[in-house]
mmCIF file of C-alpha atoms in Angstrom:
data_model
loop_
_atom_site.group_PDB
_atom_site.id
_atom_site.type_symbol
_atom_site.label_atom_id
_atom_site.label_comp_id
_atom_site.label_asym_id
_atom_site.label_seq_id
_atom_site.Cartn_x
_atom_site.Cartn_y
_atom_site.Cartn_z
ATOM 1 C CA ASN L 14 111.779 91.882 80.983
ATOM 2 C CA PHE L 15 110.451 95.298 81.993
ATOM 3 C CA ALA L 16 108.326 95.638 78.839
ATOM 4 C CA LEU L 17 106.925 92.135 79.339
ATOM 5 C CA CYS L 18 106.153 92.911 82.999
ATOM 6 C CA TRP L 19 104.156 95.936 81.879
ATOM 7 C CA THR L 20 102.160 93.995 79.275
ATOM 8 C CA ALA L 21 101.430 91.318 81.902
ATOM 9 C CA SER L 22 100.196 93.799 84.536
ATOM 10 C CA ILE L 23 96.447 94.303 84.574
ATOM 11 C CA PRO L 24 96.500 97.381 86.878
ATOM 12 C CA LEU L 25 99.148 99.161 84.784
ATOM 13 C CA ILE L 26 97.290 98.447 81.523
ATOM 14 C CA TYR L 27 93.850 99.209 82.927
ATOM 15 C CA TYR L 28 94.677 102.541 84.515
ATOM 16 C CA ALA L 29 96.896 103.603 81.601
ATOM 17 C CA ALA L 30 93.782 103.323 79.407
ATOM 18 C CA GLU L 31 91.534 105.286 81.794
ATOM 19 C CA LEU L 32 91.477 109.027 82.352
ATOM 20 C CA LYS L 33 92.135 108.718 86.082
ATOM 21 C CA GLN L 34 94.677 110.122 88.498
ATOM 22 C CA TYR L 35 96.397 106.762 89.007
ATOM 23 C CA SER L 36 98.057 106.832 85.581
ATOM 24 C CA MET L 37 99.179 110.401 86.278
ATOM 25 C CA ASP L 38 100.692 109.175 89.570
ATOM 26 C CA VAL L 39 102.744 106.658 87.585
ATOM 27 C CA LEU L 40 103.860 109.404 85.191
ATOM 28 C CA VAL L 41 105.057 111.842 87.855
ATOM 29 C CA ALA L 42 106.895 109.055 89.722
ATOM 30 C CA ALA L 43 108.623 108.140 86.443
ATOM 31 C CA ILE L 44 109.596 111.788 85.925
ATOM 32 C CA LEU L 45 111.070 111.877 89.430
ATOM 33 C CA VAL L 46 113.126 108.732 88.816
ATOM 34 C CA LEU L 47 114.325 110.066 85.449
ATOM 35 C CA LEU L 48 115.365 113.428 86.915
ATOM 36 C CA LEU L 49 117.188 111.853 89.861
ATOM 37 C CA LEU L 50 119.095 109.420 87.651
ATOM 38 C CA ARG L 51 119.994 112.088 85.095
ATOM 39 C CA VAL L 52 121.196 114.527 87.754
ATOM 40 C CA THR L 53 123.334 111.967 89.601
ATOM 41 C CA LYS L 54 124.666 109.977 86.641
ATOM 42 C CA SER L 55 124.447 112.114 83.489
ATOM 43 C CA GLY L 56 125.416 115.535 84.756
ATOM 44 C CA LEU L 57 121.999 117.153 84.333
ATOM 45 C CA SER L 58 121.767 120.414 86.269
ATOM 46 C CA PRO L 59 120.241 119.909 89.752
ATOM 47 C CA TRP L 60 118.047 122.933 89.061
ATOM 48 C CA TRP L 61 115.849 120.631 86.967
ATOM 49 C CA LEU L 62 114.684 118.968 90.160
ATOM 50 C CA CYS L 63 112.950 122.231 91.067
ATOM 51 C CA VAL L 64 110.411 121.358 88.367
ATOM 52 C CA PHE L 65 109.176 118.376 90.363
ATOM 53 C CA PRO L 66 107.164 120.225 93.068
ATOM 54 C CA LEU L 67 105.158 121.916 90.300
ATOM 55 C CA LEU L 68 103.825 118.484 89.304
ATOM 56 C CA GLY L 69 101.687 118.740 92.434
ATOM 57 C CA PHE L 70 99.148 120.344 90.099
ATOM 58 C CA LEU L 71 98.785 116.917 88.487
ATOM 59 C CA SER L 72 99.257 114.284 91.213
ATOM 60 C CA TYR L 73 98.872 114.141 94.986
ATOM 61 C CA PRO L 74 101.687 111.608 95.653
ATOM 62 C CA VAL L 75 104.071 114.369 94.539
ATOM 63 C CA PHE L 76 103.645 115.871 98.001
ATOM 64 C CA PHE L 77 105.277 112.996 99.826
ATOM 65 C CA LEU L 78 107.747 112.258 97.037
ATOM 66 C CA MET L 79 108.997 115.849 97.340
ATOM 67 C CA PHE L 80 111.415 114.945 100.120
ATOM 68 C CA ILE L 81 113.375 112.371 98.092
ATOM 69 C CA PRO L 82 115.244 114.906 95.870
ATOM 70 C CA LEU L 83 116.695 116.475 99.032
ATOM 71 C CA TYR L 84 119.011 113.452 99.203
ATOM 72 C CA VAL L 85 120.641 114.732 96.004
ATOM 73 C CA LEU L 86 120.211 118.479 96.529
ATOM 74 C CA TRP L 87 121.397 118.760 100.124
ATOM 75 C CA PRO L 88 125.048 119.687 99.314
ATOM 76 C CA THR L 89 123.845 122.637 97.189
ATOM 77 C CA LYS L 90 122.236 124.910 99.783
ATOM 78 C CA LYS L 91 121.100 127.565 97.299
ATOM 79 C CA ILE L 92 119.086 125.067 95.265
ATOM 80 C CA VAL L 93 117.728 123.490 98.451
ATOM 81 C CA GLY L 94 116.311 126.874 99.502
ATOM 82 C CA VAL L 95 114.565 127.399 96.171
ATOM 83 C CA TYR L 96 113.329 123.810 96.105
ATOM 84 C CA LEU L 97 111.863 123.978 99.628
ATOM 85 C CA GLY L 98 110.261 127.315 98.780
ATOM 86 C CA LEU L 99 108.509 125.778 95.767
ATOM 87 C CA CYS L 100 107.395 122.829 97.908
ATOM 88 C CA ALA L 101 105.941 125.229 100.479
ATOM 89 C CA LEU L 102 104.132 127.283 97.825
ATOM 90 C CA MET L 103 102.618 124.167 96.269
ATOM 91 C CA GLY L 104 101.563 122.904 99.693
ATOM 92 C CA ILE L 105 99.880 126.233 100.546
ATOM 93 C CA TYR L 106 98.130 126.339 97.173
ATOM 94 C CA VAL L 107 96.721 122.809 97.396
ATOM 95 C CA TRP L 108 95.652 123.307 101.001
ATOM 96 C CA SER L 109 93.866 126.567 100.160
ATOM 97 C CA VAL L 110 92.002 125.332 97.080
ATOM 98 C CA ASP L 111 91.377 121.713 98.056
ATOM 99 C CA LEU L 112 92.394 120.189 101.387
ATOM 100 C CA ARG L 113 90.784 122.784 103.656
ATOM 101 C CA HIS L 114 87.479 122.149 101.887
ATOM 102 C CA SER L 115 87.687 118.355 102.213
ATOM 103 C CA PRO L 116 86.175 116.835 105.396
ATOM 104 C CA ALA L 117 88.989 115.196 107.367
ATOM 105 C CA TYR L 118 86.780 112.262 108.373
ATOM 106 C CA LEU L 119 86.487 111.028 104.764
ATOM 107 C CA LEU L 120 89.922 109.387 104.898
ATOM 108 C CA GLU L 121 88.846 107.235 107.844
ATOM 109 C CA THR L 122 85.364 106.680 106.419
ATOM 110 C CA TYR L 123 86.513 105.115 103.169
ATOM 111 C CA TRP L 124 89.973 103.753 103.948
ATOM 112 C CA HIS L 125 89.955 102.854 107.654
ATOM 113 C CA ASP L 126 90.707 99.176 106.889
ATOM 114 C CA TYR L 127 93.742 99.967 104.745
ATOM 115 C CA PHE L 128 96.185 101.481 107.220
ATOM 116 C CA ILE L 129 98.749 99.904 109.523
ATOM 117 C CA SER L 130 96.988 99.166 112.802
ATOM 118 C CA PHE L 131 98.482 99.589 116.284
ATOM 119 C CA ILE L 132 95.530 98.113 118.160
ATOM 120 C CA SER L 133 97.644 95.110 119.141
ATOM 121 C CA LEU L 134 100.919 93.486 118.172
ATOM 122 C CA PRO L 135 99.215 90.710 116.120
ATOM 123 C CA GLU L 136 97.079 93.308 114.338
ATOM 124 C CA PHE L 137 100.178 95.392 113.579
ATOM 125 C CA PHE L 138 101.979 92.491 111.924
ATOM 126 C CA LYS L 139 98.781 91.432 110.132
ATOM 127 C CA THR L 140 98.145 94.834 108.549
ATOM 128 C CA LEU L 141 101.832 95.389 107.834
ATOM 129 C CA GLY L 142 102.036 91.969 106.185
ATOM 130 C CA GLU L 143 98.919 92.651 104.102
ATOM 131 C CA GLY L 144 100.406 95.922 102.917
ATOM 132 C CA ILE L 145 103.733 94.388 101.933
ATOM 133 C CA ASN L 146 101.916 91.485 100.263
ATOM 134 C CA ASN L 147 99.861 93.905 98.151
ATOM 135 C CA LEU L 148 103.016 95.713 97.101
ATOM 136 C CA ILE L 149 104.564 92.422 95.984
ATOM 137 C CA ALA L 150 101.831 90.128 94.708
ATOM 138 C CA ARG L 151 99.042 92.187 93.161
ATOM 139 C CA TRP L 152 100.668 93.963 90.223
ATOM 140 C CA PHE L 153 99.715 91.195 87.797
ATOM 141 C CA VAL L 154 96.364 89.576 88.537
ATOM 142 C CA GLU L 155 93.937 88.893 91.361
ATOM 143 C CA ILE L 156 92.419 85.568 90.242
ATOM 144 C CA PRO L 157 93.416 82.751 89.738
ATOM 145 C CA LYS L 158 95.187 82.943 93.068
ATOM 146 C CA VAL L 159 97.879 80.536 91.879
ATOM 147 C CA PHE L 160 99.094 83.209 89.428
ATOM 148 C CA ARG L 161 99.159 85.756 92.241
ATOM 149 C CA ALA L 162 101.158 83.304 94.356
ATOM 150 C CA ILE L 163 103.672 82.827 91.527
ATOM 151 C CA ALA L 164 104.039 86.615 91.305
ATOM 152 C CA ARG L 165 105.192 86.623 94.929
ATOM 153 C CA ILE L 166 108.207 84.542 93.918
ATOM 154 C CA PHE L 167 109.339 86.728 91.024
ATOM 155 C CA VAL L 168 108.446 90.142 92.436
ATOM 156 C CA GLY L 169 109.700 88.979 95.833
ATOM 157 C CA ILE L 170 113.154 88.596 94.270
ATOM 158 C CA GLY L 171 112.965 92.200 93.079
ATOM 159 C CA PHE L 172 111.686 93.333 96.486
ATOM 160 C CA ALA L 173 114.559 91.622 98.292
ATOM 161 C CA TYR L 174 117.035 93.119 95.810
ATOM 162 C CA MET L 175 115.514 96.562 96.407
ATOM 163 C CA LEU L 176 115.926 96.231 100.183
ATOM 164 C CA TRP L 177 119.506 95.005 99.844
ATOM 165 C CA GLN L 178 120.817 97.338 97.163
ATOM 166 C CA GLY L 179 118.744 100.292 98.347
ATOM 167 C CA TRP L 180 120.079 100.008 101.878
ATOM 168 C CA GLN L 181 123.659 99.519 100.664
ATOM 169 C CA GLY L 182 123.373 102.622 98.488
ATOM 170 C CA LEU L 183 121.914 104.776 101.263
ATOM 171 C CA ARG L 184 124.470 103.534 103.779
ATOM 172 C CA LYS L 185 127.385 104.301 101.457
ATOM 173 C CA ARG L 186 125.862 107.554 100.166
ATOM 174 C CA SER L 187 126.154 106.194 96.618
ATOM 175 C CA ALA L 188 124.859 107.929 93.512
ATOM 176 C CA MET L 189 121.086 107.613 93.312
ATOM 177 C CA ASN L 190 119.741 104.449 91.652
ATOM 178 C CA VAL L 191 116.305 102.860 91.268
ATOM 179 C CA PRO L 192 116.564 100.510 94.311
ATOM 180 C CA MET L 193 117.483 103.493 96.508
ATOM 181 C CA ILE L 194 114.573 105.544 95.181
ATOM 182 C CA ALA L 195 112.174 102.609 95.583
ATOM 183 C CA LEU L 196 113.342 101.981 99.153
ATOM 184 C CA LEU L 197 112.828 105.636 100.088
ATOM 185 C CA VAL L 198 109.324 105.514 98.594
ATOM 186 C CA LEU L 199 108.575 102.303 100.515
ATOM 187 C CA ILE L 200 109.706 103.914 103.780
ATOM 188 C CA GLU L 201 107.413 106.880 103.149
ATOM 189 C CA LEU L 202 104.496 104.592 102.309
ATOM 190 C CA LEU L 203 105.006 102.699 105.568
ATOM 191 C CA ILE L 204 105.267 105.904 107.615
ATOM 192 C CA LEU L 205 102.138 107.420 106.064
ATOM 193 C CA GLY L 206 100.278 104.125 106.470
ATOM 194 C CA ALA L 207 101.260 104.027 110.140
ATOM 195 C CA LEU L 208 100.112 107.651 110.587
ATOM 196 C CA ARG L 209 96.798 106.779 108.862
ATOM 197 C CA LYS L 210 97.387 109.405 106.189
ATOM 198 C CA PHE L 211 97.691 107.189 103.103
ATOM 199 C CA PRO L 212 95.993 103.819 102.386
ATOM 200 C CA PHE L 213 99.043 102.266 100.767
ATOM 201 C CA THR L 214 97.604 98.728 101.079
ATOM 202 C CA VAL L 215 95.141 99.554 98.275
ATOM 203 C CA PRO L 216 97.024 98.536 95.105
ATOM 204 C CA ARG L 217 95.761 101.341 92.865
ATOM 205 C CA MET L 218 96.696 103.976 95.458
ATOM 206 C CA SER L 219 100.328 102.841 95.310
ATOM 207 C CA LEU L 220 100.357 102.070 91.596
ATOM 208 C CA PHE L 221 103.203 104.551 91.052
ATOM 209 C CA PHE L 222 105.419 102.205 93.097
ATOM 210 C CA ALA L 223 104.850 99.250 90.730
ATOM 211 C CA PRO L 224 107.198 100.306 87.880
ATOM 212 C CA MET L 225 110.004 100.990 90.376
ATOM 213 C CA LEU L 226 109.584 97.549 91.922
ATOM 214 C CA LEU L 227 109.395 95.854 88.533
ATOM 215 C CA PHE L 228 112.570 97.666 87.489
ATOM 216 C CA CYS L 229 114.234 96.291 90.633
ATOM 217 C CA LEU L 230 113.082 92.838 89.479
ATOM 218 C CA VAL L 231 114.868 93.393 86.153
ATOM 219 C CA ASP L 232 118.001 94.592 87.975
ATOM 220 C CA ALA L 233 117.885 91.549 90.254
ATOM 221 C CA PHE L 234 117.760 89.183 87.299
ATOM 222 C CA SER L 235 120.678 91.016 85.664
ATOM 223 C CA TRP L 236 122.649 90.584 88.879
ATOM 224 C CA LEU L 237 121.785 86.867 88.981
ATOM 225 C CA ARG L 238 122.922 86.467 85.380
ATOM 226 C CA GLN L 239 126.343 87.866 86.249
ATOM 227 C CA ARG L 240 126.824 86.071 89.566
ATOM 228 C CA TYR L 241 124.815 82.852 89.343
ATOM 229 C CA PRO L 242 124.113 81.997 85.672
ATOM 230 C CA LYS L 243 123.080 78.398 86.479
ATOM 231 C CA LEU L 244 120.325 79.753 88.734
ATOM 232 C CA TYR L 245 119.493 82.661 86.455
ATOM 233 C CA TRP L 246 118.537 80.752 83.296
ATOM 234 C CA PRO L 247 115.851 78.482 84.843
ATOM 235 C CA LEU L 248 114.373 81.466 86.693
ATOM 236 C CA GLN L 249 114.489 83.623 83.586
ATOM 237 C CA ALA L 250 112.794 80.956 81.481
ATOM 238 C CA ALA L 251 110.096 80.508 84.125
ATOM 239 C CA LEU L 252 109.562 84.283 84.281
ATOM 240 C CA TRP L 253 109.200 84.516 80.508
ATOM 241 C CA VAL L 254 106.660 81.687 80.468
ATOM 242 C CA TYR L 255 104.706 83.324 83.310
ATOM 243 C CA LEU L 256 104.653 86.756 81.671
ATOM 244 C CA VAL L 257 103.620 85.352 78.285
ATOM 245 C CA ILE L 258 100.765 83.372 79.878
ATOM 246 C CA MET L 259 99.651 86.479 81.747
ATOM 247 C CA SER L 260 99.840 88.658 78.626
ATOM 248 C CA LEU L 261 97.814 86.174 76.576
ATOM 249 C CA GLY L 262 95.234 85.967 79.360
ATOM 250 C CA ILE L 263 94.910 89.757 79.432
ATOM 251 C CA ALA L 264 94.601 89.857 75.618
ATOM 252 C CA GLN L 265 91.774 87.323 75.819
ATOM 253 C CA GLU L 266 89.963 89.504 78.378
ATOM 254 C CA ILE L 267 90.397 92.590 76.205
ATOM 255 C CA PHE L 268 88.956 90.807 73.151
ATOM 256 C CA HIS L 269 85.956 89.749 75.261
ATOM 257 C CA GLY L 270 85.557 93.281 76.650
ATOM 258 C CA ASN L 271 85.954 92.108 80.244
ATOM 259 C CA LEU L 272 89.177 93.786 81.371
ATOM 260 C CA GLY L 273 88.881 95.422 84.790
ATOM 261 C CA ALA L 274 91.254 96.863 87.366
ATOM 262 C CA GLN L 275 91.726 93.438 88.989
ATOM 263 C CA SER L 276 90.378 91.175 86.289
ATOM 264 C CA VAL L 277 89.963 87.425 86.326
ATOM 265 C CA ILE L 278 91.920 85.659 83.590
ATOM 266 C CA TRP L 279 91.944 82.095 82.275
ATOM 267 C CA TYR L 280 88.832 81.369 84.303
ATOM 268 C CA ARG L 281 85.159 81.349 83.451
ATOM 269 C CA LYS L 282 82.187 80.865 85.766
ATOM 270 C CA GLU L 283 79.581 78.560 84.335
#
């Protein structure tokens, strides 16, 4: 399922083929997930997590993903001290060579429509809803809209599973798993969007979140297979059909040389 989700995702394919920072964001998020799972489940030394802040040389989202390993490292105070020191050094370095030279107004100039708004209560729910919708429905295709609507059903199952299992894991202080990591990332995205520091409603800016959410989709379907097999098989068959149709549509676009970040598939303007 996960491999098929990747081959059916236009943003993941498009940015993986381009030399842009978005594919590097996906890579460093994958490294974080791998390190957290190996440390908590395979006995890998927690010292390996101290490598993660150094990836700030490669990807900006590292700087707000840095706090997630503290969930695992907190009992080991010595490692926490070293880890926080590396985070501070990376923060100072990036501020000195980059951020202090970047005009602060540029964030509002280019992305002012992509934050959570507090102008009014309706505007808050509107912008929050748009952000959540982008995180659920736009990892496959933009047009035809019916395909995007279908994605809401499948990815929505993974999103609901992430909220449920992620919260249960955090509440019980369980060993780190993908739903817990994804939920922590979602919380940070919402906080930064509310503080107008990160335009998380722009799909490519939060592309690193897509593989985590798609993995939660796979986990959700595995859970359904164990608990509700009569519901699982029709859903699984429908998901396979959807992903195959999407993959064939993307292949057609590639052969015609038309693939873009949010390409149109199975549709031609006369």
